[in-house]
Coordinates of C-alpha atoms and ligand atoms in Angstrom, one line a residue:
X1 CA 4.7 18.1 20.3
X2 CA 3.5 15.8 17.6
X3 CA 1.9 17.5 14.6
X4 CA -1.3 16.0 13.2
X5 CA -0.6 14.6 9.7
X6 CA -2.9 13.7 6.9
X7 CA -1.2 12.0 3.9
X8 CA -3.0 11.0 0.6
X9 CA -1.7 7.9 -1.0
X10 CA -2.9 7.9 -4.6
X11 CA -1.5 4.6 -5.6
X12 CA -1.5 4.2 -9.4
X13 CA -4.4 6.7 -10.1
X14 CA -4.5 9.9 -12.0
X15 CA -2.9 11.1 -15.0
X16 CA -0.7 14.4 -15.0
X17 CA -3.8 16.3 -16.3
X18 CA -6.0 14.7 -13.5
X19 CA -3.4 15.7 -10.9
X20 CA -3.5 19.2 -12.1
X21 CA -7.1 19.3 -11.9
X22 CA -7.1 18.0 -8.5
X23 CA -4.6 20.4 -7.2
X24 CA -6.5 23.2 -8.6
X25 CA -9.7 22.2 -6.9
X26 CA -8.1 21.2 -3.6
X27 CA -6.2 24.6 -3.3
X28 CA -9.5 26.4 -3.5
X29 CA -10.7 24.4 -0.5
X30 CA -7.5 24.1 1.5
X31 CA -6.8 26.5 4.3
X32 CA -3.5 26.4 6.1
X33 CA -3.6 24.9 9.7
X34 CA -1.4 23.2 12.1
X35 CA -2.3 20.0 10.3
X36 CA 0.6 18.8 8.0
X37 CA -0.9 17.7 4.7
X38 CA 0.9 15.6 1.9
X39 CA -0.1 13.8 -1.2
X40 CA 2.0 10.7 -2.3
X41 CA 1.6 10.6 -6.0
X42 CA 2.9 8.3 -8.9
X43 CA 6.4 9.5 -10.0
X44 CA 5.2 11.1 -13.3
X45 CA 2.8 13.5 -11.5
X46 CA 5.3 14.7 -8.9
X47 CA 6.7 17.6 -10.7
X48 CA 3.4 19.0 -11.8
X49 CA 2.0 18.6 -8.3
X50 CA 5.1 20.6 -7.0
X51 CA 4.5 23.3 -9.3
X52 CA 0.8 23.4 -8.7
X53 CA 1.2 23.5 -4.7
X54 CA 4.0 26.0 -4.9
X55 CA 3.5 28.8 -2.5
X56 CA 1.2 26.5 -0.3
X57 CA 1.9 24.2 2.8
X58 CA 0.7 21.2 1.0
X59 CA 3.6 18.6 0.4
X60 CA 4.2 16.4 -2.3
X61 CA 5.9 12.9 -1.8
X62 CA 6.8 9.9 -3.7
X63 CA 5.2 6.4 -3.1
X64 CA 8.7 4.4 -3.4
X65 CA 12.4 4.7 -4.0
X66 CA 15.3 2.7 -4.5
X67 CA 18.0 1.9 -2.0
X68 CA 20.9 2.3 -4.4
X69 CA 22.6 5.7 -5.3
X70 CA 22.3 4.8 -9.0
X71 CA 22.9 1.7 -11.2
X72 CA 21.4 -0.8 -13.4
X73 CA 18.1 -1.0 -12.0
X74 CA 15.7 -0.8 -14.9
X75 CA 12.5 0.9 -13.9
X76 CA 13.7 2.2 -10.7
X77 CA 13.9 5.9 -9.2
X78 CA 16.5 6.9 -6.8
X79 CA 16.4 9.3 -3.8
X80 CA 18.5 11.9 -5.7
X81 CA 16.4 11.8 -8.6
X82 CA 13.5 12.7 -6.4
X83 CA 15.7 15.4 -4.7
X84 CA 16.3 17.1 -8.0
X85 CA 12.7 17.8 -8.5
X86 CA 12.3 19.1 -4.9
X87 CA 10.7 15.9 -3.4
X88 CA 11.6 15.2 0.1
X89 CA 9.3 12.8 1.4
X90 CA 8.6 9.3 0.5
X91 CA 6.5 6.4 1.5
X92 CA 8.5 3.2 2.1
X93 CA 7.3 -0.4 2.5
X94 CA 3.7 0.0 1.7
X95 CA 1.9 -3.5 1.9
X96 CA 0.9 -3.3 -1.6
X97 CA 4.8 -3.3 -2.4
X98 CA 5.5 -6.0 0.1
X99 CA 2.8 -7.9 -1.4
X100 CA 3.2 -7.6 -5.2
X101 CA 6.6 -6.3 -5.8
X102 CA 8.7 -8.5 -3.3
X103 CA 9.4 -5.7 -0.8
X104 CA 10.9 -7.2 2.4
X105 CA 12.0 -6.1 5.6
X106 CA 15.6 -6.0 4.3
X107 CA 14.8 -3.8 1.4
X108 CA 12.7 -1.5 3.5
X109 CA 15.5 -1.2 5.9
X110 CA 18.1 -0.4 2.9
X111 CA 15.7 2.1 1.6
X112 CA 15.1 3.8 4.8
X113 CA 18.9 4.2 5.5
X114 CA 19.2 5.6 2.0
X115 CA 16.3 8.0 2.6
X116 CA 17.8 9.5 5.8
X117 CA 21.4 9.7 3.9
X118 CA 19.6 11.6 1.2
X119 CA 17.6 14.0 3.8
X120 CA 14.5 12.5 2.7
X121 CA 11.6 12.2 5.3
X122 CA 10.4 8.8 4.9
X123 CA 7.0 7.4 6.1
X124 CA 7.4 3.6 6.9
X125 CA 4.3 1.4 6.6
X126 CA 3.8 -1.7 8.7
X127 CA 0.8 -3.9 9.4
X128 CA -0.4 -7.5 9.6
X129 CA -2.4 -9.5 6.9
X130 CA -6.0 -10.8 7.9
X131 CA -4.7 -14.5 8.4
X132 CA -2.0 -13.0 10.8
X133 CA -4.8 -10.7 12.7
X134 CA -7.0 -13.9 12.9
X135 CA -4.2 -16.2 14.0
X136 CA -3.2 -14.1 16.9
X137 CA 0.2 -12.9 15.5
X138 CA -0.6 -9.2 14.5
X139 CA 1.5 -7.8 17.3
X140 CA 4.5 -10.0 16.7
X141 CA 4.3 -9.3 13.0
X142 CA 4.4 -5.6 13.6
X143 CA 7.1 -6.1 16.0
X144 CA 9.4 -7.7 13.6
X145 CA 8.6 -5.5 10.7
X146 CA 9.9 -2.6 13.0
X147 CA 12.8 -4.4 14.5
X148 CA 14.0 -5.4 11.2
X149 CA 13.1 -2.5 9.3
X150 CA 14.7 0.0 11.7
X151 CA 18.2 -1.9 12.0
X152 CA 21.0 0.7 12.2
X153 CA 18.9 3.8 12.5
X154 CA 19.6 6.4 15.0
X155 CA 17.3 7.5 17.7
X156 CA 17.3 11.0 15.9
X157 CA 16.4 9.4 12.6
X158 CA 13.4 7.2 14.2
X159 CA 12.2 10.4 16.1
X160 CA 11.9 12.0 12.6
X161 CA 10.3 8.9 11.1
X162 CA 6.6 8.8 10.2
X163 CA 5.2 5.3 10.8
X164 CA 1.9 4.3 9.1
X165 CA 0.1 1.5 10.8
X166 CA -2.0 -0.1 8.1
X167 CA -3.8 -3.5 8.8
X168 CA -3.7 -5.2 5.2
X169 CA -7.2 -6.3 5.7
X170 CA -8.4 -2.9 6.2
X171 CA -6.8 -1.4 3.0
X172 CA -9.5 -0.7 0.2
X173 CA -11.7 -3.1 1.6
X174 CA -14.1 -0.8 3.3
X175 CA -13.5 -2.8 6.5
X176 CA -11.7 -0.2 8.9
X177 CA -10.1 -1.3 11.9
X178 CA -12.0 0.1 14.7
X179 CA -10.6 3.2 16.3
X180 CA -9.8 1.1 19.3
X181 CA -7.9 -1.6 17.6
X182 CA -6.0 0.9 15.7
X183 CA -5.2 2.8 18.8
X184 CA -4.0 -0.2 20.3
X185 CA -1.5 -1.1 17.8
X186 CA -0.3 2.4 17.6
X187 CA 0.4 2.3 21.3
X188 CA 2.1 -1.0 20.8
X189 CA 4.3 0.5 18.3
X190 CA 5.3 3.2 20.7
X191 CA 6.1 0.4 23.2
X192 CA 8.4 -1.2 20.5
X193 CA 10.1 2.1 19.8
X194 CA 10.7 2.6 23.7
X195 CA 12.2 -0.9 23.9
X196 CA 14.4 -0.5 20.8
X197 CA 15.3 3.0 21.4
X198 CA 14.0 5.2 24.4
X199 CA 11.0 7.0 25.7
X200 CA 11.8 10.1 23.9
X201 CA 11.8 8.5 20.6
X202 CA 8.6 6.8 21.5
X203 CA 6.9 10.0 22.3
X204 CA 8.1 11.9 19.4
X205 CA 7.7 9.6 16.4
X206 CA 4.4 10.4 14.4
X207 CA 2.2 7.5 13.8
X208 CA -0.6 7.4 11.4
X209 CA -3.4 4.9 10.8
X210 CA -4.3 3.9 7.3
X211 CA -7.0 1.6 5.9
X212 CA -10.5 2.8 4.6
X213 CA -10.1 6.2 6.1
X214 CA -13.1 8.3 5.0
X215 CA -14.6 11.7 6.0
X216 CA -17.2 9.7 8.1
X217 CA -14.6 7.9 10.5
X218 CA -11.6 10.4 10.2
X219 CA -12.9 12.5 13.4
X220 CA -13.1 9.2 15.6
X221 CA -9.6 7.9 14.4
X222 CA -7.9 11.1 15.0
X223 CA -9.4 11.5 18.6
X224 CA -7.5 8.4 19.7
X225 CA -4.6 9.3 21.9
X226 CA -1.8 7.2 20.0
X227 CA -2.8 8.2 16.6
X228 CA -1.4 11.4 15.2
X229 CA -2.6 11.2 11.6
X230 CA -4.0 9.1 8.7
X231 CA -2.7 7.8 5.5
X232 CA -5.6 7.9 3.0
X233 CA -5.9 5.9 -0.1
X234 CA -9.2 6.0 -1.9
X235 CA -10.6 9.0 -0.3
X236 CA -7.6 11.0 -1.1
X237 CA -8.4 11.0 -4.9
X238 CA -11.4 13.3 -4.5
X239 CA -10.7 16.9 -3.2
X240 CA -14.1 17.1 -1.6
X241 CA -13.5 14.0 0.5
X242 CA -9.9 14.8 1.2
X243 CA -10.4 18.1 2.5
X244 CA -13.1 16.9 4.8
X245 CA -10.4 14.5 6.2
X246 CA -7.8 17.1 6.5
X247 CA -10.5 19.2 8.6
X248 CA -11.2 16.4 10.6
Ligands
PGA301 P1 -7.4 3.0 1.5 O1 -5.8 2.9 1.4 O2 -7.6 4.3 2.3 O3 -8.0 3.0 0.1 O4 -7.8 1.7 2.2 C1 -4.9 3.2 2.5 C2 -3.5 3.0 1.9 O5 -3.2 1.8 1.3 O6 -2.6 3.7 2.2

């Protein structure tokens, strides 16, 4: 059984004190349920959030990690560094990293392998650009992001993976993919997983939709058969909005 998963991606927002204030307010609003909840925050805020959410079921994750064990990679953070402060989940391959920081399917693949080696639970992001959607290549783009990103991963690893389908044209634009469009691509991702692995992997991998998810559209998105959850950017910055999505 796939568990619903609502994840907040704070991107480069909030200082440590703002993160603490969010946590205090969110804890007041949050009631444990069978929905998995996580906040993916900037590195500096992770320890403060771990402490603030200690004793709750709210998870805290990183937005990126490096694929090397350690080394001369100025400005980077390793999986081991994250593990030491109790961080066990991490977004990998977000479209903003692909777009602005040179992330490729190859680096995504190396990061995914390292994440599993270090017992981290990765959230892999895939999704097409507007030109690709309009040009009719959305499905082949997502297929190749998966085929290249998952090279060398075992069926057990991919079953434990969370995949977030985030069409680049719907991120931060207020232009949400329709629930049907999102569902169609999430179903397609399951077909690709079945092709690359097998039916049981395709049925057990948790697949999220991301891109302008708000309290107003969360219910409709969560009702779709192939969609298990949401990766929420802008609306995860407000405890009041995020809790409404968690309680979809
Ligand atoms: P958004 O961002 O909800 O602000 O569109 C989603 C994401 O980039 O994960």
